[in-house]
N, CA, C and O atoms as a GROMACS GRO file, in nm:
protein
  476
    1UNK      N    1   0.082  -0.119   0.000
    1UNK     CA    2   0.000   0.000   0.000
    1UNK      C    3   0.086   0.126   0.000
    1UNK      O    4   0.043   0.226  -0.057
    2UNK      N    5   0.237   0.130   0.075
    2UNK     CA    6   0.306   0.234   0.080
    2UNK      C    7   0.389   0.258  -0.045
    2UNK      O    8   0.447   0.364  -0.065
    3UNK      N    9   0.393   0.144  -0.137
    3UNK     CA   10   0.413   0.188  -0.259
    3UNK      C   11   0.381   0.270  -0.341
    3UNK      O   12   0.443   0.351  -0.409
    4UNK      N   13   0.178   0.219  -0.319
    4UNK     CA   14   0.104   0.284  -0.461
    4UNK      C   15   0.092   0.401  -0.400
    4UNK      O   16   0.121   0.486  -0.485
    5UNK      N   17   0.058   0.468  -0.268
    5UNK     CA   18   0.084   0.582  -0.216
    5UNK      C   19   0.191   0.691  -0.292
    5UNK      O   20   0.164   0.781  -0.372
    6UNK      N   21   0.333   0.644  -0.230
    6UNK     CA   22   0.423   0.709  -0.294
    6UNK      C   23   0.473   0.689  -0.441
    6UNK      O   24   0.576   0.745  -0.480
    7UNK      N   25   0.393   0.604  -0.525
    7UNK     CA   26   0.389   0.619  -0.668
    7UNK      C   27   0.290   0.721  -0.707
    7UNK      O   28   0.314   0.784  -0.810
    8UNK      N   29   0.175   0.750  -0.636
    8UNK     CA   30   0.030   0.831  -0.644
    8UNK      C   31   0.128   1.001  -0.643
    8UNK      O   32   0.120   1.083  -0.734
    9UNK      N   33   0.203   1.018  -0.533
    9UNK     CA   34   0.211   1.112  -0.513
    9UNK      C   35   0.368   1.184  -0.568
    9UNK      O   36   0.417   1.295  -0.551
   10UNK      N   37   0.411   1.069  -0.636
   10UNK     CA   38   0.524   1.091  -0.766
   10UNK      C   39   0.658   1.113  -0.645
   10UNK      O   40   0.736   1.208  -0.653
   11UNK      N   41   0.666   1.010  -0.540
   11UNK     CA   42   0.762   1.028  -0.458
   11UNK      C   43   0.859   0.863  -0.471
   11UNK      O   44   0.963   0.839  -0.409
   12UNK      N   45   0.801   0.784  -0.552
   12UNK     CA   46   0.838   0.647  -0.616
   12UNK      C   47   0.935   0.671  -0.706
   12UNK      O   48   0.904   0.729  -0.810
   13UNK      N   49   1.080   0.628  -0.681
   13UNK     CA   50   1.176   0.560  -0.825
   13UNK      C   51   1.144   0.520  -0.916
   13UNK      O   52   1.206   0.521  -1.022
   14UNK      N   53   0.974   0.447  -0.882
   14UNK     CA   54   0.982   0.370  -1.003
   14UNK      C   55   0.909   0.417  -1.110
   14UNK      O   56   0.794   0.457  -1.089
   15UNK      N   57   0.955   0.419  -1.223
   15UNK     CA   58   0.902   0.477  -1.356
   15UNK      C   59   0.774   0.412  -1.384
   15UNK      O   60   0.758   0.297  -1.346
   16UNK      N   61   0.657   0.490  -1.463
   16UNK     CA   62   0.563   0.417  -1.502
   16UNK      C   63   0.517   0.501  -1.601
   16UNK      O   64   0.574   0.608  -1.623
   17UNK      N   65   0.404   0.459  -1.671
   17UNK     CA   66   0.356   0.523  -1.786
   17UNK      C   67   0.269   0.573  -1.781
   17UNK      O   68   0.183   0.504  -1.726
   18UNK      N   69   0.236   0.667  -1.810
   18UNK     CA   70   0.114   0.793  -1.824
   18UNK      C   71   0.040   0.771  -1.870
   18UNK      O   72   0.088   0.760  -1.982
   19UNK      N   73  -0.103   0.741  -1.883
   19UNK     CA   74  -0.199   0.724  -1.993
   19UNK      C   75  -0.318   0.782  -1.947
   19UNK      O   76  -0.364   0.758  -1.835
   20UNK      N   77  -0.386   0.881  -2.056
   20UNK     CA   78  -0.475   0.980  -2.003
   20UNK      C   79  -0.609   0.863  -2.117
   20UNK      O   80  -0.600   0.783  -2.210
   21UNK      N   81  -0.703   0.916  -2.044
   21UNK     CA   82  -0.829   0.814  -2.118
   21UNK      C   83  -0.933   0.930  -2.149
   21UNK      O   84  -0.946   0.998  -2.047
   22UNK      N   85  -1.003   0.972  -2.241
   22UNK     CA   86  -1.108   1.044  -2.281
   22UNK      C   87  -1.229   0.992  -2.360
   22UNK      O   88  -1.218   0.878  -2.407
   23UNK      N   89  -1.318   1.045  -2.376
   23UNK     CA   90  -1.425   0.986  -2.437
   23UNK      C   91  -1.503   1.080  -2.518
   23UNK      O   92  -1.457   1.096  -2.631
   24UNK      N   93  -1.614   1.150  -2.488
   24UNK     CA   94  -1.656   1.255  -2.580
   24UNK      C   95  -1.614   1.384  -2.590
   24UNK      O   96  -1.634   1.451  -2.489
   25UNK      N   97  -1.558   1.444  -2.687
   25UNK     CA   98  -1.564   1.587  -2.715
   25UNK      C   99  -1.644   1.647  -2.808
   25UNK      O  100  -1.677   1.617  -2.923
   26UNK      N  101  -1.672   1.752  -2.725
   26UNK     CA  102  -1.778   1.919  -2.846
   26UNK      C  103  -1.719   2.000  -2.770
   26UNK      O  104  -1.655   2.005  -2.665
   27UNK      N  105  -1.777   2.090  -2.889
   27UNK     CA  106  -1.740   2.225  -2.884
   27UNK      C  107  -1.819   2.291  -2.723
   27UNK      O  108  -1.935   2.269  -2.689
   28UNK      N  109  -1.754   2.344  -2.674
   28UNK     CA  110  -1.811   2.427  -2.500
   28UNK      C  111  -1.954   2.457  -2.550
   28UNK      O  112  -2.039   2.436  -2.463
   29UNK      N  113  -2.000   2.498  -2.663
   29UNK     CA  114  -2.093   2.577  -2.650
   29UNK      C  115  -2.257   2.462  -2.691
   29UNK      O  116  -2.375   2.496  -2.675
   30UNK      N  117  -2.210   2.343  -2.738
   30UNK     CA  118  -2.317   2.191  -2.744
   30UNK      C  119  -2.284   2.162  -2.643
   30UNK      O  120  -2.312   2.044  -2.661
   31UNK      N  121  -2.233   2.164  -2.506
   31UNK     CA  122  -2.244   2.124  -2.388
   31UNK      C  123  -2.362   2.131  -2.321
   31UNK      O  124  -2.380   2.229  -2.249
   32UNK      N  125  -2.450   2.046  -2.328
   32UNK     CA  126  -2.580   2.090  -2.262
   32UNK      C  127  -2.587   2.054  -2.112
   32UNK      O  128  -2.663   2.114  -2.035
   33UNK      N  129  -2.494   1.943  -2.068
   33UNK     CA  130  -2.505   1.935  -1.934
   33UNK      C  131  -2.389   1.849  -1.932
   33UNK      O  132  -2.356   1.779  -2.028
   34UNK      N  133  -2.307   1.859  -1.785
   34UNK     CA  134  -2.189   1.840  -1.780
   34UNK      C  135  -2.228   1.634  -1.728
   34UNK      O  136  -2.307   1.584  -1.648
   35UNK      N  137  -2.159   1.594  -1.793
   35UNK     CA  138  -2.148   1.441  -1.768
   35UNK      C  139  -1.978   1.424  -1.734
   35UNK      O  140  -1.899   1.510  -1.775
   36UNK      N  141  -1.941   1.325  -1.669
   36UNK     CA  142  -1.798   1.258  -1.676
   36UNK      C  143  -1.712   1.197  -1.809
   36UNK      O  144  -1.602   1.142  -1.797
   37UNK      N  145  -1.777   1.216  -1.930
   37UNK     CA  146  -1.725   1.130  -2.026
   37UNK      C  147  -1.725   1.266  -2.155
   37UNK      O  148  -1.707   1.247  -2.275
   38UNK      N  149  -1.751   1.400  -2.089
   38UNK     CA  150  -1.754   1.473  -2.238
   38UNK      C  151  -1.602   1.570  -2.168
   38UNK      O  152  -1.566   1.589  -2.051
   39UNK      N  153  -1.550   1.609  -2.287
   39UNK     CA  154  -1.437   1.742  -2.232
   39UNK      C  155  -1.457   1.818  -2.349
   39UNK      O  156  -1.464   1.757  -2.456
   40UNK      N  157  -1.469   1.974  -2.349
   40UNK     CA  158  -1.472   2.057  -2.419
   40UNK      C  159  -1.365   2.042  -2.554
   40UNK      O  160  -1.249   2.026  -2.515
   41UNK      N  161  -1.373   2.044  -2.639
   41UNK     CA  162  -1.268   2.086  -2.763
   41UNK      C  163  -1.207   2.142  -2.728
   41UNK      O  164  -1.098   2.098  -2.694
   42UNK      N  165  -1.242   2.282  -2.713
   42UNK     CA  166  -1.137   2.394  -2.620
   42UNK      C  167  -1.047   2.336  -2.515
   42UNK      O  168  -0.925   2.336  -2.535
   43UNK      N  169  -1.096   2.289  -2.407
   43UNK     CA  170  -1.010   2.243  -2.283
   43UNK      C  171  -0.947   2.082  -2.346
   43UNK      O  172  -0.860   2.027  -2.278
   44UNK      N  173  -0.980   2.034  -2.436
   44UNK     CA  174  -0.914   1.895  -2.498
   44UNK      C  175  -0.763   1.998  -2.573
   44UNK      O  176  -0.646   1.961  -2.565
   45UNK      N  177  -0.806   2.108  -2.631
   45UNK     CA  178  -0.663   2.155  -2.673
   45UNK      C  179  -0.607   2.202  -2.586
   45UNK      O  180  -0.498   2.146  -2.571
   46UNK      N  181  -0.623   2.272  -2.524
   46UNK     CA  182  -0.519   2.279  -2.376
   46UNK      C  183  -0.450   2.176  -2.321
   46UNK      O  184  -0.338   2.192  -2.271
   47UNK      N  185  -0.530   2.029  -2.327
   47UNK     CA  186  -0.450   1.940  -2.244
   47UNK      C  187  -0.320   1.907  -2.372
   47UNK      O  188  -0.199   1.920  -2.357
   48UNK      N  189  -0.395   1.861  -2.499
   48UNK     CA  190  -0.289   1.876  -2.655
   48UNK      C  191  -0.184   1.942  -2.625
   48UNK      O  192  -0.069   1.898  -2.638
   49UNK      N  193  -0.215   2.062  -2.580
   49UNK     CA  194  -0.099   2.184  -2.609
   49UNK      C  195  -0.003   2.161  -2.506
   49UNK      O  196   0.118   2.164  -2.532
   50UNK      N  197  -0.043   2.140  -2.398
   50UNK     CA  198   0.051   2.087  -2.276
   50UNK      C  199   0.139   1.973  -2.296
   50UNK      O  200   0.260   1.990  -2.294
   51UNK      N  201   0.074   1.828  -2.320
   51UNK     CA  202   0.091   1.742  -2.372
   51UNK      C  203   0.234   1.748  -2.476
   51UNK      O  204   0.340   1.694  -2.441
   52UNK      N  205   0.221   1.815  -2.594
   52UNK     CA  206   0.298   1.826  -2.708
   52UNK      C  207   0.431   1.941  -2.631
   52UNK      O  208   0.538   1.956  -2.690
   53UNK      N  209   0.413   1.983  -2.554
   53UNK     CA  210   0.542   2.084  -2.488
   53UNK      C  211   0.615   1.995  -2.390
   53UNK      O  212   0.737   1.998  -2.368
   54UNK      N  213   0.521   1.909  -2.330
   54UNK     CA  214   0.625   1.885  -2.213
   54UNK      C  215   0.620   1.682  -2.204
   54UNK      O  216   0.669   1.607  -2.119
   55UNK      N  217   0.529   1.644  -2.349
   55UNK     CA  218   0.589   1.486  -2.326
   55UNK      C  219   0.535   1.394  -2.489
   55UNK      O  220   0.427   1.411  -2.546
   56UNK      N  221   0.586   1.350  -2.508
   56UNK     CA  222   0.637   1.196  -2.649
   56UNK      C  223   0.554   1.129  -2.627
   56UNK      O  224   0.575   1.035  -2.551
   57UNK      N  225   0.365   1.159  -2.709
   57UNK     CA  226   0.292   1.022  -2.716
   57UNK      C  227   0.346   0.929  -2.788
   57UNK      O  228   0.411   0.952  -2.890
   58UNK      N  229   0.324   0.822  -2.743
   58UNK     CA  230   0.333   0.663  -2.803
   58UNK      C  231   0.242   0.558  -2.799
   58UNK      O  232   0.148   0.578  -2.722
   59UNK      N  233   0.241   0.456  -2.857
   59UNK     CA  234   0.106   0.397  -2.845
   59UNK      C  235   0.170   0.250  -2.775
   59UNK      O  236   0.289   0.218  -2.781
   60UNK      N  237   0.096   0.197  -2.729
   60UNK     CA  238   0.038   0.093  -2.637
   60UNK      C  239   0.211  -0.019  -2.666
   60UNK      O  240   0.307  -0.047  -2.595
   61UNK      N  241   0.165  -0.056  -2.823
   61UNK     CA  242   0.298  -0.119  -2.920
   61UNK      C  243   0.424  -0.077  -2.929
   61UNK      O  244   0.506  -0.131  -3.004
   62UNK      N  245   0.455   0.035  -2.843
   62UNK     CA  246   0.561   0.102  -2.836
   62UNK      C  247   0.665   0.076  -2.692
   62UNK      O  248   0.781   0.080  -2.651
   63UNK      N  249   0.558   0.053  -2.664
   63UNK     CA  250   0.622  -0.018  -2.443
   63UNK      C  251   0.678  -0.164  -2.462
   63UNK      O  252   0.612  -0.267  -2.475
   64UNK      N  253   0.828  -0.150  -2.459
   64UNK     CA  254   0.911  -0.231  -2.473
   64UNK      C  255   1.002  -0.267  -2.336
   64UNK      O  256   1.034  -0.181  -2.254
   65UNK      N  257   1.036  -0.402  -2.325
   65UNK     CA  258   1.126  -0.429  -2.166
   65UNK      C  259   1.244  -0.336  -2.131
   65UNK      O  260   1.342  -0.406  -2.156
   66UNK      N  261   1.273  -0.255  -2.100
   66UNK     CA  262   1.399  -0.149  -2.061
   66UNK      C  263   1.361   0.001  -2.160
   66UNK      O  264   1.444   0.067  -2.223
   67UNK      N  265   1.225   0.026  -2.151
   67UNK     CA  266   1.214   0.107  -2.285
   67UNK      C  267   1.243   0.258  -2.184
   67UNK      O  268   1.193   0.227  -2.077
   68UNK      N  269   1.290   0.379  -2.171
   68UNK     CA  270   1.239   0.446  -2.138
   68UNK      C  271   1.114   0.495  -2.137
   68UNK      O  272   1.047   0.490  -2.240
   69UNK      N  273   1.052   0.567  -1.988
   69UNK     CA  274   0.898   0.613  -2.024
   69UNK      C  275   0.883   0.747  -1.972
   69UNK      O  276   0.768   0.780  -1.945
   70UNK      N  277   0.988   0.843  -1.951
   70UNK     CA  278   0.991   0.973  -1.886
   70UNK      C  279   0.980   1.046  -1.991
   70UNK      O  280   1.029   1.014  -2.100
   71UNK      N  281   0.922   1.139  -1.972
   71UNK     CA  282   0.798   1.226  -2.064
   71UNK      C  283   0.749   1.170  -2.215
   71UNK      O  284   0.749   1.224  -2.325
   72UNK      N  285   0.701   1.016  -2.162
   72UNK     CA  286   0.616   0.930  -2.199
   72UNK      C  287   0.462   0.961  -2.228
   72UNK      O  288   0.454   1.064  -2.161
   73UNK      N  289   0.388   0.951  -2.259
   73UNK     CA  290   0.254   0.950  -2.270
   73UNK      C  291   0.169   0.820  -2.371
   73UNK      O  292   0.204   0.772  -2.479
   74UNK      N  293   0.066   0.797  -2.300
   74UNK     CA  294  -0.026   0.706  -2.373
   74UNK      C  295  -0.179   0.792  -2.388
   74UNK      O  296  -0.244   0.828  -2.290
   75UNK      N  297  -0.220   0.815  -2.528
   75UNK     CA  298  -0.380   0.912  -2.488
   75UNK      C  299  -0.457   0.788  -2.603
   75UNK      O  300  -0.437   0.746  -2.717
   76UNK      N  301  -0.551   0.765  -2.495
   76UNK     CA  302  -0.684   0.684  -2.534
   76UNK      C  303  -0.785   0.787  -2.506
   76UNK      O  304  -0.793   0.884  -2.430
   77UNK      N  305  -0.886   0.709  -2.629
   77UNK     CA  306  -1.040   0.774  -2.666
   77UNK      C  307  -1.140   0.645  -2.645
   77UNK      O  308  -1.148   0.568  -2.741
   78UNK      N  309  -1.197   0.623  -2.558
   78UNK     CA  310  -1.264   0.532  -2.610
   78UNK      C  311  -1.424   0.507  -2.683
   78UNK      O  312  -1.490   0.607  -2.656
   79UNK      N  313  -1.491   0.428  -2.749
   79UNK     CA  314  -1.596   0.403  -2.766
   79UNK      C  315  -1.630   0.448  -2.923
   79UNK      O  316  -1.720   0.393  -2.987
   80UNK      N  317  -1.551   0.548  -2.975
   80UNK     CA  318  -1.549   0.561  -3.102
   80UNK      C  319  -1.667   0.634  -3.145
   80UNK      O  320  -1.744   0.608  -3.238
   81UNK      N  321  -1.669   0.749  -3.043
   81UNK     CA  322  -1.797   0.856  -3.137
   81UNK      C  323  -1.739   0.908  -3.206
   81UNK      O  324  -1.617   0.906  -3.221
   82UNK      N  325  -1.868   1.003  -3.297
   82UNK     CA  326  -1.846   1.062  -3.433
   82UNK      C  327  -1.742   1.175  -3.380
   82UNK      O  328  -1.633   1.194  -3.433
   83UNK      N  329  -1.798   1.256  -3.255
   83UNK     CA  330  -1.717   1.330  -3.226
   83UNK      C  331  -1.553   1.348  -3.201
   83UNK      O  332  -1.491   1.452  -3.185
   84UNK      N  333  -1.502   1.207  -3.203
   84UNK     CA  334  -1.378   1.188  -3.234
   84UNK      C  335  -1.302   1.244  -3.356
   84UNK      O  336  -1.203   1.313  -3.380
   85UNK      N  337  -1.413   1.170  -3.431
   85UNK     CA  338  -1.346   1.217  -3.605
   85UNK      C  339  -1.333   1.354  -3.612
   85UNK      O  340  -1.227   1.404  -3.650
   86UNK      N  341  -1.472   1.450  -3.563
   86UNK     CA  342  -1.463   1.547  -3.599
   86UNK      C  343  -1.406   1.604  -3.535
   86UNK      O  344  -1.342   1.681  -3.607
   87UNK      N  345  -1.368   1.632  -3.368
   87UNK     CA  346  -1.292   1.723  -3.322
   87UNK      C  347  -1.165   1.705  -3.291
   87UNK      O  348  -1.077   1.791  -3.294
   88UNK      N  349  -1.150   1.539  -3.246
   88UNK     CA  350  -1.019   1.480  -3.240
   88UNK      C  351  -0.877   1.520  -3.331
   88UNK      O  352  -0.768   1.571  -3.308
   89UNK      N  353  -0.940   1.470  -3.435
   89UNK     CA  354  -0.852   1.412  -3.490
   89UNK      C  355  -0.773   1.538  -3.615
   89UNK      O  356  -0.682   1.531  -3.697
   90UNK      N  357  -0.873   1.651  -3.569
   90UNK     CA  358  -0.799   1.763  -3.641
   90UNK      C  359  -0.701   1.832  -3.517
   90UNK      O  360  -0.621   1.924  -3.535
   91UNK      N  361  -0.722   1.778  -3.412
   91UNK     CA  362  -0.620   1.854  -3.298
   91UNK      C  363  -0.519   1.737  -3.302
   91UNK      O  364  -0.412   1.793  -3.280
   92UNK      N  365  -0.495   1.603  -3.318
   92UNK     CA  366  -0.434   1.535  -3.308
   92UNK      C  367  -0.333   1.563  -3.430
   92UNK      O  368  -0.212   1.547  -3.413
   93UNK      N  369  -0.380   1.600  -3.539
   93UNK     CA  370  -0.282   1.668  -3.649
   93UNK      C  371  -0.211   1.785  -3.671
   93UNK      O  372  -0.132   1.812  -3.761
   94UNK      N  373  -0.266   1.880  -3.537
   94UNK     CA  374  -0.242   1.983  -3.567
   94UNK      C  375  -0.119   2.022  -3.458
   94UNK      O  376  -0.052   2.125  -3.454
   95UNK      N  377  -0.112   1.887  -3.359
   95UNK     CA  378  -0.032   1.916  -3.233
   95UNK      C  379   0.094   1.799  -3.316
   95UNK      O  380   0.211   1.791  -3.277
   96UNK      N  381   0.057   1.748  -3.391
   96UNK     CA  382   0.136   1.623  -3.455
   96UNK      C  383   0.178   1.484  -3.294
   96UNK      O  384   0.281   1.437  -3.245
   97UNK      N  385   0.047   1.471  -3.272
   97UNK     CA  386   0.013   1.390  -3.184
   97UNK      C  387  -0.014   1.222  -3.174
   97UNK      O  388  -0.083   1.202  -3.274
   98UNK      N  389  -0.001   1.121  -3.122
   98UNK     CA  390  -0.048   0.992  -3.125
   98UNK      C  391  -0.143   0.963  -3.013
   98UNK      O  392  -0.141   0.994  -2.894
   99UNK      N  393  -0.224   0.895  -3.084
   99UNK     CA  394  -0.373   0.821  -2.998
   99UNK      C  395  -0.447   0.732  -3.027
   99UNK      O  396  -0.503   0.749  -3.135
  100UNK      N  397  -0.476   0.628  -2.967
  100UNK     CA  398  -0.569   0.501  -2.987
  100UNK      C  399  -0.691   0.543  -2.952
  100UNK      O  400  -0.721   0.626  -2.865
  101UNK      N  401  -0.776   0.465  -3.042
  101UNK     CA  402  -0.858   0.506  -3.025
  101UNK      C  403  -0.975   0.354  -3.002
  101UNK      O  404  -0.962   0.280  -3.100
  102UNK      N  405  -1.048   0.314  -2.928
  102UNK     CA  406  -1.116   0.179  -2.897
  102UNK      C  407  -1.230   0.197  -2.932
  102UNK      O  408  -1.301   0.268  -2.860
  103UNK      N  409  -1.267   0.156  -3.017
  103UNK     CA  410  -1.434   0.140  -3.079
  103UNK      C  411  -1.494  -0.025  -3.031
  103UNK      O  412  -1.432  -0.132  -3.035
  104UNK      N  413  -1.602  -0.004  -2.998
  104UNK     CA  414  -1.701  -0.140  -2.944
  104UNK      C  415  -1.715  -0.202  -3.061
  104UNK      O  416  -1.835  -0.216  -3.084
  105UNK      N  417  -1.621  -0.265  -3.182
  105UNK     CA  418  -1.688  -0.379  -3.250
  105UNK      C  419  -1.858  -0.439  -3.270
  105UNK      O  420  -1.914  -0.470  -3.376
  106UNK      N  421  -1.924  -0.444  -3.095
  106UNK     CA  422  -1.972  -0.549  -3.130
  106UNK      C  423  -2.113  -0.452  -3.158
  106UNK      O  424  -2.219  -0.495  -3.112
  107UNK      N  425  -2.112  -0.311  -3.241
  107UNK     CA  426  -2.191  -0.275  -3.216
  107UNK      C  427  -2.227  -0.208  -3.387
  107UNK      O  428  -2.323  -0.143  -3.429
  108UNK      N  429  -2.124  -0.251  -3.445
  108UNK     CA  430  -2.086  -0.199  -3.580
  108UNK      C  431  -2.190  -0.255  -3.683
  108UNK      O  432  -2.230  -0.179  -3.770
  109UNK      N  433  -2.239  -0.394  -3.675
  109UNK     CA  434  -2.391  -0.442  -3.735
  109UNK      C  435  -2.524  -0.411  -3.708
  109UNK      O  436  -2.634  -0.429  -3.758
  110UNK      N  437  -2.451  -0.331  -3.563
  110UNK     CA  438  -2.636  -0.326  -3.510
  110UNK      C  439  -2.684  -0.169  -3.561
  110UNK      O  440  -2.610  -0.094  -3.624
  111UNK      N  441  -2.812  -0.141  -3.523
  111UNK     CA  442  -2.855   0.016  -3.550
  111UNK      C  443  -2.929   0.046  -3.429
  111UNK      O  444  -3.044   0.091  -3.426
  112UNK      N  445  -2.857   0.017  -3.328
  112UNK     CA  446  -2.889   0.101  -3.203
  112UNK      C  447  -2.778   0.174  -3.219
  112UNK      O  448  -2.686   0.148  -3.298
  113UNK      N  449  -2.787   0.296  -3.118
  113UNK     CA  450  -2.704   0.375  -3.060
  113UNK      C  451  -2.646   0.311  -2.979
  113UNK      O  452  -2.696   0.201  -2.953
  114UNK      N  453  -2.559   0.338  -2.930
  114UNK     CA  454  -2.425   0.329  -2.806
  114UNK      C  455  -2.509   0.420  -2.665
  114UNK      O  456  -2.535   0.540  -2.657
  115UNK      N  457  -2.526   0.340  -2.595
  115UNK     CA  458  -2.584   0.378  -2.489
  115UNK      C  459  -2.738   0.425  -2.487
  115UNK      O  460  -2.800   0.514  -2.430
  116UNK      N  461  -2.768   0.322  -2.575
  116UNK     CA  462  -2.934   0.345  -2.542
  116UNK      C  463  -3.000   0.275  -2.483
  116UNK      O  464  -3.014   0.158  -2.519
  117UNK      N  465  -3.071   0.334  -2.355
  117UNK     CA  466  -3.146   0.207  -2.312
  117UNK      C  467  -3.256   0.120  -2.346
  117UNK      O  468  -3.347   0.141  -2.425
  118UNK      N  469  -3.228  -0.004  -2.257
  118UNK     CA  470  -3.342  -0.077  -2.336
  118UNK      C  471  -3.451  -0.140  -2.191
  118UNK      O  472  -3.447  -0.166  -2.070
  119UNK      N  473  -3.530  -0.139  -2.294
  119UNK     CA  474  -3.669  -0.152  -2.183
  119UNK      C  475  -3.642  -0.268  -2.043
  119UNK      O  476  -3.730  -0.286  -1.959
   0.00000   0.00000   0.00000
């Protein structure tokens, strides 16, 4: 426990890898009510802009045995909304950035929505 403590609070030797996880982005102003899974475009480029100054995304395939991981980064999207394409992935080009992105497969035949409930 006094490990993950002083790994939590970046007082640990031991190196580890960064990986930030996101899910929906729009623009601040389609924000109709704040949920845990949306981040503004605007505040998604801020984290970009930070990101691209002070650390080297890489993807998942890149974490090798003795690899260095200091100003490392891993950025996941998951679930594969539209809003990826559209707001993502023009900041991801524009910061000259890397990111995985995880889409639900098992949802690609069906014509429900992603998170709709069912009776």
């Amino acid at each position: 426990m006094l490990k993950f403590v002083k790994r939590m609070l970046g007082l640990s030797k031991t190196e580890s890898i960064r990986i930030l996880m996101y899910h929906k982005i729009l623009p601040e102003k389609e924000i109709t009510s704040r949920d845990l899974l949306t981040v503004s475009a605007e505040n998604l480029e801020e984290h970009l802009r930070y990101i691209k100054n002070n650390y080297n995304t890489i993807f998942f395939n890149d974490l090798k045995p003795g690899c260095q991981l200091k100003h490392k980064l891993i950025l996941t999207f998951d679930d594969g909304y539209l809003n990826n394409l559209q707001y993502l992935v023009p900041l991801l080009e524009k910061y000259k950035l890397q990111a995985t992105i995880f889409i639900p497969t098992e949802l690609i035949q069906k014509c429900e929505a992603y998170n709709t409930p069912h009776p």
